[in-house]
Amino acid sequence: MQTTVQFHLDMLKLSLKPSWTCPRCLQQQPRVRAAFSTATKTPPARLIKRASRAAYPGHFLVSASYSQTSSTKDDDVLRKVFDSPSFWKTYGQASGRTGLFQNVYLQKAEGFKAFASDALAKAKRLVRKIQLISDLDGYKGVVRDLDRLSDLLCRVIDLCDFVQTIHPDAQVRRAATPAYAAMFEYMNVLNTTSDLYHQLKKAMDTPEVVDSWSEEEKITAQILMRDFSRSAIDLPPGQREEFVRLSNQVNRVGYEFVSKVAPAKAYLELPARKVPELNPTPAKLFQRRRNHVLSTSGPETTMALRSVRDEEVRKQIYVASRAAHGRQIRRLEELLELRAELAKLSGFRTYADMALEDKMAKTPETVSKFLQALLHQNRARVQAEDSLLGQLKREEQVMHLEALSPLAAWDRDYYRARWTSRVHKETGQPDSLSAFFSLGTVMQGLSRLFTHLYGVRFVSRAPKHGEVWHDDVRCLDVMDEREGRIGVMYCDLCARADKSPNAAHYTLRCARRISGEEMHESEQVSAETSALELNELNNAIDISRSDPITAVTDGMAWTRNPQGELHQLPTIALICNFTRSMDGADDNADAGAHPPPPTLLTFREVQTLFHEMGHGMHSVLGRTEFQNVSGTRCATDLSELPSVLMEHFVRAPEVLALFARHWHTDVALPYPYIHTQMAIDQRFEGSDIQTQISLAILDQVYHGRPPRSAADAPAFSSTAAYHAVMEQYALAPEPAGTSWHGLFGHLSGYGATYYAYLFDRALAGRIWKELFQRKDGDGDSEGKGDGAISREAGARFREEVLRWGGSRDGWRCVAGVLNDPGLAEGGPAAMARVGEWGVHG
């Protein structure tokens, strides 16, 4: 999380959040799991609806044809680099030395200073060029110049942000910090002058200039102009200074709010006799006299709410885990008030109006249409799930001769866990499917899937010395069957000490086209800057500036298209936190010995990896001419669509057949196991959706009010608003003493846009059903043929959604992929239609 982010820097389309980390990603936590035997047992129909036999002939998955892969050797190597430490030792480092991410400046920590200095010199020269534009040709190129200016700043900020967050070496992290700060300081300077805004406005007001632009150029110009306007660039000086002051405060308070998310009480002391279920857990380590000391956050709390039978104790744990400190509530209310004041200064009635202006939803009213339609669609599922949990509670109370009481908020996790345990026992469903999902085979499966869908595959590459930040990191080139290399992906997927536990996708550098003029200018500026820095650092860094391509790319990935045009390739990092085996699989184990397992993933972790890879492929396949609209730089309420759609693929039998095999026996995964697991995972999906709807409504309530200074502003209490929303929309009213809104960290990063994840889930479900699912003659929708791995369907999704990044209106993307022109213009009716589709799977 950045500590110096400036809200008003949107005009340069910076990635101000550290990564694409969605609500689902943050739910994943490292788990301890064990392999299991491969015995099969079909789940009884009385608890789980039996899957169609057509979906898994013979009950086992049959490997699909893999003729599309151009190199069997690459496919085999891809698995081994993730699964075999002995193979990695011989394969894992190429000859030669380079900098981090092949950036020529970053061969040593000191290089961050030179990297930032070079980018600043180029940026300042470019700003002067834009300021001096006076002829028609100059105005025709102003959008490209502004986009290039954005790229010069983003290439330092995005990379340094990643290094500060992920790099294990404290010296390197410290070196990245001043480089990061220097770029923000310069952007503060840019935000005090209106020259860039006026030059863009002149260009947009000149028909001959606009007529010369491509459609992507026009959209990029509109985005830049909107961001300029929202950054108060056209306000009088006094109001502009107030805008900057409020923006700084918003970021300061937002950072404090997120960094202080924790229950008011860190621990609860519980009588041991009331929590016998906790004896086998780590809580026993904290046993003092006759009491247990239980943490109010993290896995211990989750385990306690799922296992403690005493209802009063469960309630006590529930309340303590959802009670924020009063100071945290005051921080939240200060953040909401500052945002409201900022919106008012910018000419908006509320912050929600301001935040939604450039989203697919456009207005708070259309968000409400979507959420209300989704509420109505989800109601029957919630009622059925509540009925089941209520029945389980009554049965247990009767068994223990206890007075009957209704289902309460603190009961849900407990009775859901009881139901799941019963299903596992009655179906013989194992608790873990990990033995069929080694990390290497899952990565292999993803590559095979993308080959089928898009003609794209992963090719492992041994990193050069200095290219990666840890030996765990694997380098993948993303290869297109027609275009060659189209992206670079760094995968850091296994847990280690002091590493963030959250799965995330980082864009280190966006795609864009590089002009010949830019190459010449960069070569000239870099030569001057390099000489200065080399002298200052006493030749501590060996920087080769012998060619113009290195000067313009810093040595990072690039390619030429068939027309000979130079393109900056997208470079991304995927971060996960999977628990590895002790030693990993060893291809050199003694004959007859049982080899140790490779890193094995739970099915939920496989879903997480597919989800993050959806973000990654969006970045790689969304290769635009302008970095402002590249890849995931699209509307917030479209950005999760590719990643959520990937979660549907991981459950499809055709996709699982590509890779899901036992790591040791090579037996294919019995599909009934997956079908049963899906039924278990989705049994209470309606309740989970209801919770998300309630939080999305709360987000809109908080950001849909004018500032207190407004004449129509009512009295406001965030706690009162929270309890009112939960009472009306949540599964059960929140008990007195809870203030979970003070622990709702997404209110900072996703203010007024928390609905977007539900929205994209609804879109993804519809696209999956209409594009990737095939029904047989009997109407079976379990999947048939190659629907889920269809090149025709994949090409359509790529052409209508992925390739555009943010350079096409999101509604037109959705209308195109669904072949539904009625959605193309969006609006309240379209939002309501999406809500009526519901969220499934």
PDB file of N, CA and C in Angstrom, residues 427-468:
ATOM      1  N   THR A 427     -21.140 -39.202   1.465  1.00  0.00           N
ATOM      2  CA  THR A 427     -20.765 -39.415   0.060  1.00  0.00           C
ATOM      3  C   THR A 427     -19.415 -40.089  -0.103  1.00  0.00           C
ATOM      4  N   GLY A 428     -18.620 -40.123   0.969  1.00  0.00           N
ATOM      5  CA  GLY A 428     -17.262 -40.628   0.838  1.00  0.00           C
ATOM      6  C   GLY A 428     -16.360 -39.653   0.113  1.00  0.00           C
ATOM      7  N   GLN A 429     -16.834 -38.406  -0.044  1.00  0.00           N
ATOM      8  CA  GLN A 429     -16.048 -37.380  -0.719  1.00  0.00           C
ATOM      9  C   GLN A 429     -14.847 -37.017   0.141  1.00  0.00           C
ATOM     10  N   PRO A 430     -13.623 -37.119  -0.380  1.00  0.00           N
ATOM     11  CA  PRO A 430     -12.448 -36.744   0.408  1.00  0.00           C
ATOM     12  C   PRO A 430     -12.421 -35.244   0.670  1.00  0.00           C
ATOM     13  N   ASP A 431     -11.784 -34.868   1.762  1.00  0.00           N
ATOM     14  CA  ASP A 431     -11.708 -33.457   2.129  1.00  0.00           C
ATOM     15  C   ASP A 431     -10.772 -32.683   1.223  1.00  0.00           C
ATOM     16  N   SER A 432      -9.915 -33.364   0.506  1.00  0.00           N
ATOM     17  CA  SER A 432      -8.940 -32.674  -0.323  1.00  0.00           C
ATOM     18  C   SER A 432      -8.811 -33.362  -1.667  1.00  0.00           C
ATOM     19  N   LEU A 433      -8.658 -32.560  -2.701  1.00  0.00           N
ATOM     20  CA  LEU A 433      -8.405 -33.075  -4.044  1.00  0.00           C
ATOM     21  C   LEU A 433      -6.977 -32.769  -4.478  1.00  0.00           C
ATOM     22  N   SER A 434      -6.145 -32.394  -3.528  1.00  0.00           N
ATOM     23  CA  SER A 434      -4.827 -31.856  -3.844  1.00  0.00           C
ATOM     24  C   SER A 434      -3.942 -32.799  -4.640  1.00  0.00           C
ATOM     25  N   ALA A 435      -4.084 -34.091  -4.419  1.00  0.00           N
ATOM     26  CA  ALA A 435      -3.196 -35.038  -5.086  1.00  0.00           C
ATOM     27  C   ALA A 435      -3.290 -34.949  -6.606  1.00  0.00           C
ATOM     28  N   PHE A 436      -4.394 -34.423  -7.107  1.00  0.00           N
ATOM     29  CA  PHE A 436      -4.587 -34.313  -8.545  1.00  0.00           C
ATOM     30  C   PHE A 436      -4.168 -32.951  -9.102  1.00  0.00           C
ATOM     31  N   PHE A 437      -3.688 -32.078  -8.230  1.00  0.00           N
ATOM     32  CA  PHE A 437      -3.382 -30.718  -8.666  1.00  0.00           C
ATOM     33  C   PHE A 437      -1.995 -30.293  -8.195  1.00  0.00           C
ATOM     34  N   SER A 438      -0.957 -30.864  -8.798  1.00  0.00           N
ATOM     35  CA  SER A 438       0.368 -30.312  -8.520  1.00  0.00           C
ATOM     36  C   SER A 438       0.471 -28.967  -9.215  1.00  0.00           C
ATOM     37  N   LEU A 439       1.292 -28.079  -8.660  1.00  0.00           N
ATOM     38  CA  LEU A 439       1.425 -26.738  -9.225  1.00  0.00           C
ATOM     39  C   LEU A 439       1.859 -26.805 -10.687  1.00  0.00           C
ATOM     40  N   GLY A 440       2.795 -27.698 -10.988  1.00  0.00           N
ATOM     41  CA  GLY A 440       3.286 -27.807 -12.357  1.00  0.00           C
ATOM     42  C   GLY A 440       2.222 -28.264 -13.332  1.00  0.00           C
ATOM     43  N   THR A 441       1.405 -29.236 -12.939  1.00  0.00           N
ATOM     44  CA  THR A 441       0.370 -29.708 -13.864  1.00  0.00           C
ATOM     45  C   THR A 441      -0.723 -28.664 -14.039  1.00  0.00           C
ATOM     46  N   VAL A 442      -1.007 -27.874 -13.014  1.00  0.00           N
ATOM     47  CA  VAL A 442      -2.007 -26.810 -13.159  1.00  0.00           C
ATOM     48  C   VAL A 442      -1.500 -25.742 -14.128  1.00  0.00           C
ATOM     49  N   MET A 443      -0.222 -25.350 -13.990  1.00  0.00           N
ATOM     50  CA  MET A 443       0.342 -24.390 -14.935  1.00  0.00           C
ATOM     51  C   MET A 443       0.352 -24.966 -16.348  1.00  0.00           C
ATOM     52  N   GLN A 444       0.645 -26.243 -16.455  1.00  0.00           N
ATOM     53  CA  GLN A 444       0.604 -26.926 -17.741  1.00  0.00           C
ATOM     54  C   GLN A 444      -0.818 -26.890 -18.308  1.00  0.00           C
ATOM     55  N   GLY A 445      -1.795 -27.124 -17.437  1.00  0.00           N
ATOM     56  CA  GLY A 445      -3.187 -27.094 -17.870  1.00  0.00           C
ATOM     57  C   GLY A 445      -3.620 -25.721 -18.346  1.00  0.00           C
ATOM     58  N   LEU A 446      -3.172 -24.666 -17.644  1.00  0.00           N
ATOM     59  CA  LEU A 446      -3.495 -23.308 -18.075  1.00  0.00           C
ATOM     60  C   LEU A 446      -2.919 -23.028 -19.461  1.00  0.00           C
ATOM     61  N   SER A 447      -1.673 -23.428 -19.682  1.00  0.00           N
ATOM     62  CA  SER A 447      -1.062 -23.221 -20.989  1.00  0.00           C
ATOM     63  C   SER A 447      -1.823 -23.975 -22.080  1.00  0.00           C
ATOM     64  N   ARG A 448      -2.217 -25.187 -21.797  1.00  0.00           N
ATOM     65  CA  ARG A 448      -2.968 -25.976 -22.774  1.00  0.00           C
ATOM     66  C   ARG A 448      -4.332 -25.352 -23.046  1.00  0.00           C
ATOM     67  N   LEU A 449      -4.975 -24.869 -21.986  1.00  0.00           N
ATOM     68  CA  LEU A 449      -6.275 -24.219 -22.158  1.00  0.00           C
ATOM     69  C   LEU A 449      -6.152 -22.993 -23.055  1.00  0.00           C
ATOM     70  N   PHE A 450      -5.152 -22.149 -22.796  1.00  0.00           N
ATOM     71  CA  PHE A 450      -4.990 -20.940 -23.595  1.00  0.00           C
ATOM     72  C   PHE A 450      -4.587 -21.268 -25.035  1.00  0.00           C
ATOM     73  N   THR A 451      -3.910 -22.390 -25.216  1.00  0.00           N
ATOM     74  CA  THR A 451      -3.599 -22.827 -26.575  1.00  0.00           C
ATOM     75  C   THR A 451      -4.886 -23.149 -27.329  1.00  0.00           C
ATOM     76  N   HIS A 452      -5.775 -23.882 -26.674  1.00  0.00           N
ATOM     77  CA  HIS A 452      -7.060 -24.209 -27.290  1.00  0.00           C
ATOM     78  C   HIS A 452      -7.877 -22.952 -27.578  1.00  0.00           C
ATOM     79  N   LEU A 453      -7.966 -22.058 -26.607  1.00  0.00           N
ATOM     80  CA  LEU A 453      -8.860 -20.909 -26.733  1.00  0.00           C
ATOM     81  C   LEU A 453      -8.302 -19.818 -27.633  1.00  0.00           C
ATOM     82  N   TYR A 454      -7.022 -19.487 -27.435  1.00  0.00           N
ATOM     83  CA  TYR A 454      -6.475 -18.277 -28.048  1.00  0.00           C
ATOM     84  C   TYR A 454      -5.261 -18.520 -28.949  1.00  0.00           C
ATOM     85  N   GLY A 455      -4.789 -19.748 -29.028  1.00  0.00           N
ATOM     86  CA  GLY A 455      -3.560 -19.989 -29.764  1.00  0.00           C
ATOM     87  C   GLY A 455      -2.346 -19.417 -29.060  1.00  0.00           C
ATOM     88  N   VAL A 456      -2.379 -19.426 -27.730  1.00  0.00           N
ATOM     89  CA  VAL A 456      -1.330 -18.836 -26.905  1.00  0.00           C
ATOM     90  C   VAL A 456      -0.834 -19.884 -25.914  1.00  0.00           C
ATOM     91  N   ARG A 457       0.460 -19.952 -25.672  1.00  0.00           N
ATOM     92  CA  ARG A 457       0.993 -20.908 -24.703  1.00  0.00           C
ATOM     93  C   ARG A 457       2.120 -20.274 -23.899  1.00  0.00           C
ATOM     94  N   PHE A 458       2.464 -20.937 -22.799  1.00  0.00           N
ATOM     95  CA  PHE A 458       3.560 -20.505 -21.941  1.00  0.00           C
ATOM     96  C   PHE A 458       4.817 -21.291 -22.284  1.00  0.00           C
ATOM     97  N   VAL A 459       5.909 -20.585 -22.399  1.00  0.00           N
ATOM     98  CA  VAL A 459       7.203 -21.224 -22.593  1.00  0.00           C
ATOM     99  C   VAL A 459       8.123 -20.775 -21.461  1.00  0.00           C
ATOM    100  N   SER A 460       8.567 -21.743 -20.677  1.00  0.00           N
ATOM    101  CA  SER A 460       9.454 -21.421 -19.561  1.00  0.00           C
ATOM    102  C   SER A 460      10.813 -20.962 -20.083  1.00  0.00           C
ATOM    103  N   ARG A 461      11.375 -19.995 -19.372  1.00  0.00           N
ATOM    104  CA  ARG A 461      12.691 -19.469 -19.749  1.00  0.00           C
ATOM    105  C   ARG A 461      13.539 -19.339 -18.489  1.00  0.00           C
ATOM    106  N   ALA A 462      14.764 -19.825 -18.556  1.00  0.00           N
ATOM    107  CA  ALA A 462      15.663 -19.690 -17.410  1.00  0.00           C
ATOM    108  C   ALA A 462      16.047 -18.224 -17.244  1.00  0.00           C
ATOM    109  N   PRO A 463      15.851 -17.654 -16.058  1.00  0.00           N
ATOM    110  CA  PRO A 463      16.180 -16.242 -15.868  1.00  0.00           C
ATOM    111  C   PRO A 463      17.683 -16.014 -15.842  1.00  0.00           C
ATOM    112  N   LYS A 464      18.094 -14.856 -16.309  1.00  0.00           N
ATOM    113  CA  LYS A 464      19.492 -14.473 -16.185  1.00  0.00           C
ATOM    114  C   LYS A 464      19.787 -14.064 -14.747  1.00  0.00           C
ATOM    115  N   HIS A 465      21.066 -14.044 -14.407  1.00  0.00           N
ATOM    116  CA  HIS A 465      21.467 -13.624 -13.066  1.00  0.00           C
ATOM    117  C   HIS A 465      21.020 -12.184 -12.834  1.00  0.00           C
ATOM    118  N   GLY A 466      20.262 -11.958 -11.762  1.00  0.00           N
ATOM    119  CA  GLY A 466      19.797 -10.614 -11.428  1.00  0.00           C
ATOM    120  C   GLY A 466      18.421 -10.280 -11.947  1.00  0.00           C
ATOM    121  N   GLU A 467      17.817 -11.162 -12.750  1.00  0.00           N
ATOM    122  CA  GLU A 467      16.535 -10.835 -13.377  1.00  0.00           C
ATOM    123  C   GLU A 467      15.362 -10.969 -12.418  1.00  0.00           C
ATOM    124  N   VAL A 468      15.445 -11.902 -11.451  1.00  0.00           N
ATOM    125  CA  VAL A 468      14.318 -12.145 -10.548  1.00  0.00           C
ATOM    126  C   VAL A 468      14.717 -11.848  -9.110  1.00  0.00           C
TER     127      VAL A 468
END
